[in-house]
Coordinates of C-alpha atoms in Angstrom, one line a residue:
X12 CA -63.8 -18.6 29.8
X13 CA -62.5 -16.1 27.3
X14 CA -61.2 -17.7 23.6
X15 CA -57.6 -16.3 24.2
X16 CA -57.4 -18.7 27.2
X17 CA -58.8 -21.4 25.7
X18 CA -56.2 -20.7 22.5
X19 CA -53.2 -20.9 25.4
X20 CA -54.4 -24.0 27.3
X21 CA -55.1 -21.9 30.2
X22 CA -58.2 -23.6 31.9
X23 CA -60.5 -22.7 34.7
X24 CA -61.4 -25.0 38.0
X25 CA -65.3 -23.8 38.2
X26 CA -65.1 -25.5 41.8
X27 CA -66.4 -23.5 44.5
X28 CA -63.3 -22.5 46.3
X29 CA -61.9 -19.1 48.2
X30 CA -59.5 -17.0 46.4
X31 CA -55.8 -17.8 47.4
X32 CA -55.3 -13.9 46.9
X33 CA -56.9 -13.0 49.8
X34 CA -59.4 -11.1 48.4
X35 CA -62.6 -12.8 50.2
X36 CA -64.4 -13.9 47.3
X37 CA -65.5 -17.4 47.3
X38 CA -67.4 -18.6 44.5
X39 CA -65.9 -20.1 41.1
X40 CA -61.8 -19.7 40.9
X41 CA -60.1 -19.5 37.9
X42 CA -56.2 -20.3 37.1
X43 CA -54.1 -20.9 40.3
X44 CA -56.5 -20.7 42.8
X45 CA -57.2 -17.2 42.2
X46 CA -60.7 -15.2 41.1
X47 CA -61.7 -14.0 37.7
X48 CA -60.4 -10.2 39.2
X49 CA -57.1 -10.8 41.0
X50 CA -56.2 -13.1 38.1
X51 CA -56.5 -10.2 35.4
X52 CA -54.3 -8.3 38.1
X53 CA -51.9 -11.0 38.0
X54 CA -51.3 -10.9 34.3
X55 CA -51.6 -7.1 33.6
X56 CA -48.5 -7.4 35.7
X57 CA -46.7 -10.1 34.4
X58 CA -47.3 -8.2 31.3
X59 CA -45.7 -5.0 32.4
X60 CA -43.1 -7.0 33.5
X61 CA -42.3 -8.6 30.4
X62 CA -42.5 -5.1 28.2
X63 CA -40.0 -3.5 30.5
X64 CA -37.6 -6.6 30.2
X65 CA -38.3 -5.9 26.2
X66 CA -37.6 -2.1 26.5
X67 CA -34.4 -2.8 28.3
X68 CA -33.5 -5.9 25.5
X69 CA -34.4 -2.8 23.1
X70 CA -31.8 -0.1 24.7
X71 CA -29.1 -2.6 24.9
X72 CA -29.3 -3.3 21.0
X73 CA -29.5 0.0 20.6
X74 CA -26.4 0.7 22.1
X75 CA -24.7 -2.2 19.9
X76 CA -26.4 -0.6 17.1
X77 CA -24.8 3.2 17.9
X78 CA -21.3 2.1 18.4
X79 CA -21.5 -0.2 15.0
X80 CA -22.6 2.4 12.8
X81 CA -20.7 5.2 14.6
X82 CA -19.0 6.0 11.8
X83 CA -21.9 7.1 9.5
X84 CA -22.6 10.4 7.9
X85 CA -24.2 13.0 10.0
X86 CA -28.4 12.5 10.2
X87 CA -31.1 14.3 9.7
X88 CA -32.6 16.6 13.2
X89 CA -35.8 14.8 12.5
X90 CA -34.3 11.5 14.2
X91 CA -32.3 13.3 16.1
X92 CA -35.0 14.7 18.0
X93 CA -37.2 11.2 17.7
X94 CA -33.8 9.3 19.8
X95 CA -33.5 12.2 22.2
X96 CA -37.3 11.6 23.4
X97 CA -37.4 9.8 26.6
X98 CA -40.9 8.8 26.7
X99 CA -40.2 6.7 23.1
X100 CA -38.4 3.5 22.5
X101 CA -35.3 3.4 20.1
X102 CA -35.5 2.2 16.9
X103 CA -34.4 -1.6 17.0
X104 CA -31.7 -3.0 14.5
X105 CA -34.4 -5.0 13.2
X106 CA -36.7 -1.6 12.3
X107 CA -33.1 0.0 11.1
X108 CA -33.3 -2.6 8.2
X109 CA -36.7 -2.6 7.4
X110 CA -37.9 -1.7 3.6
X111 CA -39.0 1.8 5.1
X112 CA -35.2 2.7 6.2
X113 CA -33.8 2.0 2.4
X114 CA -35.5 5.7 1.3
X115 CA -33.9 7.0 4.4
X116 CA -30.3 5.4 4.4
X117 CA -29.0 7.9 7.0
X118 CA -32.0 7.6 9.7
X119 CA -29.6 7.5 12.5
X120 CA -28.0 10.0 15.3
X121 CA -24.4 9.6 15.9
X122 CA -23.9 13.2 16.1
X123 CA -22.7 13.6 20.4
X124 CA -21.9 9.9 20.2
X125 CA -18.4 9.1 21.0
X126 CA -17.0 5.9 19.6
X127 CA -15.6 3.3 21.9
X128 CA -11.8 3.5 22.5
X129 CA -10.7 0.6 20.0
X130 CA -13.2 2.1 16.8
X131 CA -11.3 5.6 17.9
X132 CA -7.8 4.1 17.3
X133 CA -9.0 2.5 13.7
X134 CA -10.8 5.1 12.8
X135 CA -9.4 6.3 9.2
X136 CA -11.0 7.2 6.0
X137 CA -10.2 4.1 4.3
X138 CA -12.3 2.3 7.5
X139 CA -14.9 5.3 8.0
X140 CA -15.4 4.3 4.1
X141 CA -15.5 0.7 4.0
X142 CA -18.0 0.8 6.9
X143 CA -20.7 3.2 5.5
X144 CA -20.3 0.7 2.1
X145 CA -20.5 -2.3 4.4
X146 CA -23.7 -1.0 5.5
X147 CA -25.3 -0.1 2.5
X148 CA -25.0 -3.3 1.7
X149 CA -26.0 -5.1 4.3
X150 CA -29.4 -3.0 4.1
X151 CA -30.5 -4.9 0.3
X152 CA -30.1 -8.0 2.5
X153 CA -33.3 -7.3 5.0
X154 CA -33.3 -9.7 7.8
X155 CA -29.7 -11.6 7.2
X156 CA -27.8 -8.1 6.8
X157 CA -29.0 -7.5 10.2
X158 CA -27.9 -10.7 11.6
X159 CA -24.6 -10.7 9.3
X160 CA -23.4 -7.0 10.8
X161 CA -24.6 -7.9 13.9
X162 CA -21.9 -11.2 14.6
X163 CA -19.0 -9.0 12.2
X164 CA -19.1 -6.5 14.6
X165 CA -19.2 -8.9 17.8
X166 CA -16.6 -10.5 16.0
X167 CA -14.5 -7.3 15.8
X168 CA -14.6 -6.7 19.0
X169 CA -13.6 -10.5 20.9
X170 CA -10.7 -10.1 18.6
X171 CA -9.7 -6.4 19.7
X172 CA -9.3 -8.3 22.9
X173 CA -7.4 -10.8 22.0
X174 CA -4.5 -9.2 21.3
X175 CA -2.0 -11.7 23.1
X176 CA -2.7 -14.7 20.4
X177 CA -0.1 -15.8 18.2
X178 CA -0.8 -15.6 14.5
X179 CA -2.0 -19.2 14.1
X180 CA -5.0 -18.6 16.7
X181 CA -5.6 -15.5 15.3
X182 CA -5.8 -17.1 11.9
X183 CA -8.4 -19.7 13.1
X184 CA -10.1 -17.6 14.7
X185 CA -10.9 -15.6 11.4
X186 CA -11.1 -19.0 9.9
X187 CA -13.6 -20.6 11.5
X188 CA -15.6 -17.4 11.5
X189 CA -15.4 -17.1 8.0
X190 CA -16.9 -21.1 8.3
X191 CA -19.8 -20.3 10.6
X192 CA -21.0 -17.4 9.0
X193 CA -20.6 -19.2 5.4
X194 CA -22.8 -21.8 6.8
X195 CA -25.2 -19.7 8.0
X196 CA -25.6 -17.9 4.7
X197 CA -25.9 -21.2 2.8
X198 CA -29.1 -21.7 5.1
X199 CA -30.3 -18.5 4.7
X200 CA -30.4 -18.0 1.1
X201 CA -30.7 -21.5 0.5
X202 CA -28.1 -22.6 -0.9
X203 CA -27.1 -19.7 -3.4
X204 CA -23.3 -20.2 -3.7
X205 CA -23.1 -16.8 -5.9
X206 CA -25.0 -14.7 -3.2
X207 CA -23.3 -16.3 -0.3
X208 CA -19.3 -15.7 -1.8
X209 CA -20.5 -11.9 -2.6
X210 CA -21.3 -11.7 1.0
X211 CA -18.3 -13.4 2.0
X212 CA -16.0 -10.9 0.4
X213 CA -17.7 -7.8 1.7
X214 CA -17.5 -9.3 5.1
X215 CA -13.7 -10.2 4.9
X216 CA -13.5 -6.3 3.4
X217 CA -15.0 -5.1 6.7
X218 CA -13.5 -7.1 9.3
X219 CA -10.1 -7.4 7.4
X220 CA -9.8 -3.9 7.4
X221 CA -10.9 -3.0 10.8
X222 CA -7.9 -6.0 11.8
X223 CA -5.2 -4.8 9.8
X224 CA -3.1 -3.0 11.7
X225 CA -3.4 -5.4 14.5
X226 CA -3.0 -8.9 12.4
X227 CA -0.9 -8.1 9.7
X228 CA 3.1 -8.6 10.9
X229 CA 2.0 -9.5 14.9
X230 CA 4.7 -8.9 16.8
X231 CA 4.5 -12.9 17.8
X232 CA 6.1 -13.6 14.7
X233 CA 9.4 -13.6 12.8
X234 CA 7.6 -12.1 9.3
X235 CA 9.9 -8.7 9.9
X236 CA 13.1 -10.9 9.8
X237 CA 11.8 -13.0 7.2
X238 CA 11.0 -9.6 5.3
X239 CA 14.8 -7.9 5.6
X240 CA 16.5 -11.8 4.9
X241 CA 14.2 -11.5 1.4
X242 CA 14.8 -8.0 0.3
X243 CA 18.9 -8.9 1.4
X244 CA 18.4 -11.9 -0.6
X245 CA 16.9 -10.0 -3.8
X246 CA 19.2 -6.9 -3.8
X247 CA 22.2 -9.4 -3.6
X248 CA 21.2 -11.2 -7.0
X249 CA 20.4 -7.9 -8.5
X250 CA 22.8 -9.2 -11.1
X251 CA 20.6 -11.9 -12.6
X252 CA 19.2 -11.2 -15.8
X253 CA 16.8 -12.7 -18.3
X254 CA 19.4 -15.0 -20.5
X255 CA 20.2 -16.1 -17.1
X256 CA 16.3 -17.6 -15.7
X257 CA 15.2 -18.4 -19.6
X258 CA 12.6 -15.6 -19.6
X259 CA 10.7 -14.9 -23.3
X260 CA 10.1 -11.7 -22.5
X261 CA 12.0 -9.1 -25.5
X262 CA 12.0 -5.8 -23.6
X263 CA 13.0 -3.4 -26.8
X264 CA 9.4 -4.0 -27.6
X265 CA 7.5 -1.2 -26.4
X266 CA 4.4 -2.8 -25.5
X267 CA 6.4 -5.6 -24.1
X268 CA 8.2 -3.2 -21.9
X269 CA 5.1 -1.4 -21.0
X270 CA 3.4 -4.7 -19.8
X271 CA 6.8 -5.2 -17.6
X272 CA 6.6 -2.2 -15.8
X273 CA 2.9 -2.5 -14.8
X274 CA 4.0 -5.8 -13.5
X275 CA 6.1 -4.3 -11.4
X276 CA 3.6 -1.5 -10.5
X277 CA 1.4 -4.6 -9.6
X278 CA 3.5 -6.4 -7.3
X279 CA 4.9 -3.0 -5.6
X280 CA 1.3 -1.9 -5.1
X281 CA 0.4 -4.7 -3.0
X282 CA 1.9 -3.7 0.0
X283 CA -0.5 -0.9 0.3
X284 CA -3.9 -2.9 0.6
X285 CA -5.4 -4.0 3.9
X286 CA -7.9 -6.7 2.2
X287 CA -6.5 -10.0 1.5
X288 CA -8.4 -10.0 -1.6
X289 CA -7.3 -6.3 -2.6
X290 CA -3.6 -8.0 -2.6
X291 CA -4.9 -11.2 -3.8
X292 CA -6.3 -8.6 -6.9
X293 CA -2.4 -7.0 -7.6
X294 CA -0.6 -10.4 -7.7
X295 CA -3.6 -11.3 -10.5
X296 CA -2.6 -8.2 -12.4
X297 CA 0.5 -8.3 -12.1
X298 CA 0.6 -12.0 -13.9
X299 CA -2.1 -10.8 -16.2
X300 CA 0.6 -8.5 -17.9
X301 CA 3.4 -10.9 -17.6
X302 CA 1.7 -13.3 -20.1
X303 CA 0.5 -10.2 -21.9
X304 CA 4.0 -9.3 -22.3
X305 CA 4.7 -13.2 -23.1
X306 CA 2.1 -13.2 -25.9
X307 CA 3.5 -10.2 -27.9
X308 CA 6.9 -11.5 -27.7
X309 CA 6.4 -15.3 -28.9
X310 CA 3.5 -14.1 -30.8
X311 CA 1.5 -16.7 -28.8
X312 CA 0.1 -17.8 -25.4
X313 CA 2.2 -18.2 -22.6
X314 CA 2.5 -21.6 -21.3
X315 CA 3.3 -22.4 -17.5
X316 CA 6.7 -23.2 -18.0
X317 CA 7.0 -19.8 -19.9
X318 CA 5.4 -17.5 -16.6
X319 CA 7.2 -18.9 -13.5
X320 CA 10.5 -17.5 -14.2
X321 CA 8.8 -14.4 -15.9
X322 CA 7.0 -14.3 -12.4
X323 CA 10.7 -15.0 -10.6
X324 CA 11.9 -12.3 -13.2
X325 CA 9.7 -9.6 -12.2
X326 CA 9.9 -10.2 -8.2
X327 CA 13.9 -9.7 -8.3
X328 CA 13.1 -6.3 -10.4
X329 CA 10.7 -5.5 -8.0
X330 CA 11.7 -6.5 -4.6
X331 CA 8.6 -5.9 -3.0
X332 CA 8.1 -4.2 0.5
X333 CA 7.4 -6.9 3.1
X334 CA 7.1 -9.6 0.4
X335 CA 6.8 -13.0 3.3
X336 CA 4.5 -10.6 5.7
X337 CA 2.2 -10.4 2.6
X338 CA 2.4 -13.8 2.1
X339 CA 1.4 -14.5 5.1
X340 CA -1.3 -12.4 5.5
X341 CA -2.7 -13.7 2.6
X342 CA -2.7 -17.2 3.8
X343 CA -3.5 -16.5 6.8
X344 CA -7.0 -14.4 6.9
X345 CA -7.9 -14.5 3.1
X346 CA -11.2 -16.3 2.4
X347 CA -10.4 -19.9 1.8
X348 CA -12.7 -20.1 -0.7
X349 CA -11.4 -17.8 -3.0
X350 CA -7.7 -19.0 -2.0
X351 CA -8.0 -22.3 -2.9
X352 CA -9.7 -22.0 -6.3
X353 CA -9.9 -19.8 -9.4
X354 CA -7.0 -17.7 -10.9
X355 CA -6.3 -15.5 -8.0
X356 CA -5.2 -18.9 -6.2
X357 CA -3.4 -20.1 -9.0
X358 CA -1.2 -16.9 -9.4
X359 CA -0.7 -17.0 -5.5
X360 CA 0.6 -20.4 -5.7
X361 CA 3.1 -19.3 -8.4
X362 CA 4.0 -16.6 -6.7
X363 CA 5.2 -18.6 -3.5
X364 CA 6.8 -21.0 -5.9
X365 CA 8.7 -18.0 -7.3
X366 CA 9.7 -16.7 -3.9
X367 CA 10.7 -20.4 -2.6
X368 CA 13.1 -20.4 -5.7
X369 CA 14.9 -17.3 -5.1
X370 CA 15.4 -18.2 -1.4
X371 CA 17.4 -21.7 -3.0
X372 CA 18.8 -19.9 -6.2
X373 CA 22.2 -21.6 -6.4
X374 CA 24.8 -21.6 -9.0
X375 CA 22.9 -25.0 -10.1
X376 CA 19.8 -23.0 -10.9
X377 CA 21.8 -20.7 -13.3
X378 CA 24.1 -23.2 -14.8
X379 CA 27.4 -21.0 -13.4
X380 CA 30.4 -22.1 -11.9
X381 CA 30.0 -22.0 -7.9
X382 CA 33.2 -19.8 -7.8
X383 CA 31.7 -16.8 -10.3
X384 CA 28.1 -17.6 -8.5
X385 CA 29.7 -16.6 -4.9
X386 CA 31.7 -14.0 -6.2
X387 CA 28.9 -12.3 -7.9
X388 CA 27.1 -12.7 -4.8
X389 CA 29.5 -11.2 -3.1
X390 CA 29.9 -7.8 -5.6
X391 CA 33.7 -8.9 -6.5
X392 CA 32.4 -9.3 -9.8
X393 CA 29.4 -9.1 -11.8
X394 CA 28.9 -10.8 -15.3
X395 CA 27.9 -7.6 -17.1
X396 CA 31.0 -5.7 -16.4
X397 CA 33.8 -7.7 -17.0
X398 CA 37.1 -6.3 -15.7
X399 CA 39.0 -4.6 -18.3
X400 CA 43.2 -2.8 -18.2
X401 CA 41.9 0.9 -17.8
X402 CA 39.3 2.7 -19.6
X403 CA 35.3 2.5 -18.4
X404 CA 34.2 -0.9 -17.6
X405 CA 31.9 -1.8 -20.5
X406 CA 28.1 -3.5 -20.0
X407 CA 27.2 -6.5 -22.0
X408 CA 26.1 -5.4 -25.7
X409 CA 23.8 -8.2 -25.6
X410 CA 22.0 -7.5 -22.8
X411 CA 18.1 -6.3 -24.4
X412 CA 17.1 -4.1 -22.0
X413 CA 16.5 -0.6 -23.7
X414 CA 17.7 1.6 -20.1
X415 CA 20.5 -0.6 -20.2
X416 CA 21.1 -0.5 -23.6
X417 CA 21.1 3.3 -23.0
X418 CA 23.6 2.9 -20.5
X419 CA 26.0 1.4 -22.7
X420 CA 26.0 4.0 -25.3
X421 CA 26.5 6.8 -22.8
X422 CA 29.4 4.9 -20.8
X423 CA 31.2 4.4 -24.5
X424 CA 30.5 8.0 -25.1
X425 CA 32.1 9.0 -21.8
X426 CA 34.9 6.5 -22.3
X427 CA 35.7 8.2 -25.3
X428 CA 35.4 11.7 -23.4
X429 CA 37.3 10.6 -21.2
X430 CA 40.4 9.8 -23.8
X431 CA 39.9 13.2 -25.7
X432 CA 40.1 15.0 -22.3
X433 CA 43.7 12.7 -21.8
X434 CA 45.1 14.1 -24.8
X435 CA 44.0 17.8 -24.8
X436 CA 45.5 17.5 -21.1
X437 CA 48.6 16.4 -22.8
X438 CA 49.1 18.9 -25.3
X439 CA 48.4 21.6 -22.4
X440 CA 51.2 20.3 -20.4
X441 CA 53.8 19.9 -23.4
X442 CA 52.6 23.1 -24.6
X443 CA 53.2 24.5 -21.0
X444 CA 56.9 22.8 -21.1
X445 CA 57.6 24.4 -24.8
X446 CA 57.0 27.9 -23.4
X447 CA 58.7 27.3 -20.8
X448 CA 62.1 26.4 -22.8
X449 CA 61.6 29.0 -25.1
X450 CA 61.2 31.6 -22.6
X451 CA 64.7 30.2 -21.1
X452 CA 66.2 30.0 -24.3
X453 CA 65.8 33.8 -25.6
X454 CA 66.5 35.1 -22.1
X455 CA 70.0 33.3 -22.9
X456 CA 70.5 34.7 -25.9
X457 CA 69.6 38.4 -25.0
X458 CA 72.0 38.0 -22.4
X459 CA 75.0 36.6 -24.6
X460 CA 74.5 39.7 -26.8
X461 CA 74.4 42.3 -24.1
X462 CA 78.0 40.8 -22.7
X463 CA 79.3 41.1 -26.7
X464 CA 77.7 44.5 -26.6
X465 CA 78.0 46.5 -24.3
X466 CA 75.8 49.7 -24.4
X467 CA 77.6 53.1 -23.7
X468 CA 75.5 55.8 -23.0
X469 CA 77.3 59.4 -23.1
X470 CA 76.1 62.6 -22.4
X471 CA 75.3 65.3 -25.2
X472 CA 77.3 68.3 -26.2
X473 CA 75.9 71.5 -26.0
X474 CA 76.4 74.3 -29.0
X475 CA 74.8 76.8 -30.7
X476 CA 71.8 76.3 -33.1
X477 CA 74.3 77.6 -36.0
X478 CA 77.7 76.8 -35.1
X479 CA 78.3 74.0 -37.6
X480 CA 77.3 76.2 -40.4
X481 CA 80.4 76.9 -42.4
X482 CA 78.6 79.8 -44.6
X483 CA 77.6 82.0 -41.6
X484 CA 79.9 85.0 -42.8
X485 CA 77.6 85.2 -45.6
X486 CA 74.7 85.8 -44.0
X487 CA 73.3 89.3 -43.2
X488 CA 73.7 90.8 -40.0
X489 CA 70.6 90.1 -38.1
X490 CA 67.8 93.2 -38.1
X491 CA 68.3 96.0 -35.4
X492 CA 65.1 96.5 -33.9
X493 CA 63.9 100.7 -34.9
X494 CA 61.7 102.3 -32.5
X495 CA 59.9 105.3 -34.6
X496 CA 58.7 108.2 -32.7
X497 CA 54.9 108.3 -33.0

């Protein structure tokens, strides 16, 4: 008996038996009633059995593998030419992240590979790129990355077929992935909470992005409405300014106003991220340089009561694009990890607290009569430009904002245009009416003196050059003209 069959409890019968193969030996059988020959038979073909069901296993991750990193850089002909061989065995996606790929990060053919239909539709640069960096880290992880990329992109695709959920199962669907592959991490690197979040966010960058366009504002939801009844909301109380919310933010300072409009940059430039976090990153600037601002202007930190109505202040400035779809994307598929704790949660929570406040702004909230509240709602009237007789409708003087301040001193400057322009118009037109009655008056007058006078106009009398000379007989006869003969 052989010492690998004694290792794998297989034992022989060394009664004297005939072989149940057929074969006519009789004599000692081994395992199953068969000889020492048709037994080796036996196994050499479960054996060949078993590496065929392995080659297929292999070609079938391979495939996975192919469409998942479809959307690699170009490789070198080297593999190319090892994948095209038919006689060789794909590389496997545990061989792809072996320490021997890391020298070769781009050891893969993807050139004549088309990419499934629903990678084709979210292909982009901003996914082509967050793929390729998805994988390049996923290679420093060795034997996790591989089992990490390979349940994000199974993940990708169950939910590119699940398109008929409504946002809350497609929120806990991405929430309990986010749990089980959290879980799994926590095993794998033993309980590393710093190693396991840094995975976490490059996996909510990579599935996040590749969901975007097909979570973010589902069609099952009213987020749209909810959008176009907030910007409505914000563009009617354009009218609310800082004296009004309390806000210590001085504006004519230039680092103060500086601070403001990168706020507003900040909030604005949320909109145009895919990854929760990525937005999650604006609203934490953006309140960075609101108690920036804060600071400079009290000469000292900001206190909570002093940043929510900064934060409330800055959001009616800013009216952002889809504010509640945001919102809601946010809470919906951002790592709750990072949502719940830290300062990017904190500034989140204020900034929902700001947006719940200007959906209930009353004339409470801005101690204002409810009459001038509704009317100034309404655009009948606005409090910084009172109605006046006639003349431009002047701004408040008090109001701090340096543009607006601006706009005051050109609308008095126009006003008093416009009063200069009133008077040289006047003087035209009684200039106009003075020519015209002096005009009138010396046409009378010629007239009156050409009746008085008449003019006579008689003809001349015609005489000789020297008939009214009275000493002509004095004169000598006039010359005689002499013709001499020559």
């Amino acid at each position: 008996m052989s010492q690998w069959m004694v290792r794998r409890g297989i034992h022989m019968d060394q009664s004297e038996l005939l072989c149940n193969k057929g074969c006519g030996y009789y004599g000692n059988v081994a395992w199953q009633g068969l000889c020492s020959k048709c037994w080796r038979e036996e196994y050499q073909r479960a054996r060949q059995k078993q590496i065929q069901e392995d080659w297929a296993l292999a070609e079938k991750l391979q495939k996975e593998e192919e469409a998942a990193y479809a959307s690699l850089a170009p490789f070198s002909k080297f593999e190319e030419r090892k994948t095209n061989e038919k006689t060789r065995k794909v590389t496997t996606v545990k061989k792809f992240f072996s320490p021997s790929s890391r020298t070769a990060p781009k050891k893969e053919n993807q050139e004549g590979k088309i990419p499934s239909p629903s990678i084709r539709r979210q292909s982009s640069i901003e996914t082509d790129r967050v793929s390729r960096d998805f994988v390049e880290f996923l290679k420093t992880l060795q034997k996790p990355g591989r089992e990490v990329h390979k349940q994000s992109s199974a993940f990708i695709e169950i939910m590119a077929n699940k398109k008929d959920l409504g946002a809350d199962e497609l929120s806990e669907c991405v929430q309990d992935f986010y749990q089980n592959m959290s879980d799994r991490l926590m095993t794998n690197f033993k309980g590393s909470s710093e190693r396991v979040e840094q995975v976490m966010d490059e996996v909510e960058m990579y599935i996040m992005t590749r969901l975007y366009k097909s979570v973010f504002c589902p069609e099952t939801t009213e987020d749209e409405k909810k959008d176009l009844a907030t910007q409505n909301r914000i563009r009617a109380l354009h009218w609310v300014d800082i004296q009004m919310l309390c806000v210590p933010v001085d504006e004519e300072i230039p680092a103060v106003s500086d601070n403001v409009v990168k706020a507003i940059t900040d909030v604005i430039e949320m909109d145009s991220k895919r990854v929760p976090r990525d937005k999650l990153t604006c609203i934490t600037r953006c309140s960075k340089h609101i108690f920036s601002a804060i600071k400079i202007t009290k000469s000292e930190p900001a206190s909570a009561d002093d940043f929510l109505p900064t934060l409330i202040y800055i959001v009616l400035k800013a009216n952002p694009p889809r504010l509640q779809s945001n919102i809601q994307y946010i809470t919906r598929f951002c790592n709750p990890g990072r949502l719940m704790t830290g300062e990017d949660g904190y500034y989140f929570t204020n900034l929902c607290c700001a947006v719940a406040f200007i959906e209930k702004l009353d004339a409470q909230s801005l101690n204002l009569d409810p009459v001038d509240f509704e009317r100034y709602m309404s655009g009948q009237a606005s409090p910084r430009r009172p109605q006046v007789d006639s003349g431009w409708p002047q701004m408040d003087t008090a109001a701090s904002i340096p543009a607006l301040a601006q706009v005051n001193q050109n609308l008095d400057l126009l006003s008093g245009l416009g009063s200069r322009q009133e008077r040289v118009l006047e003087g035209a037109r009684s200039m106009q009416s003075d020519l015209i009655t002096w005009q009138e008056s010396v046409e009378r007058e010629v007239q009156e003196i050409l009746e008085k006078y008449p003019l006579e106009i008689r003809p001349p009398a015609l005489s000789a050059i020297d008939s009214d000379n009275m000493e002509n007989d004095r004169l000598p006869l006039p010359l005689t003209p002499q013709v001499f003969a020559g």
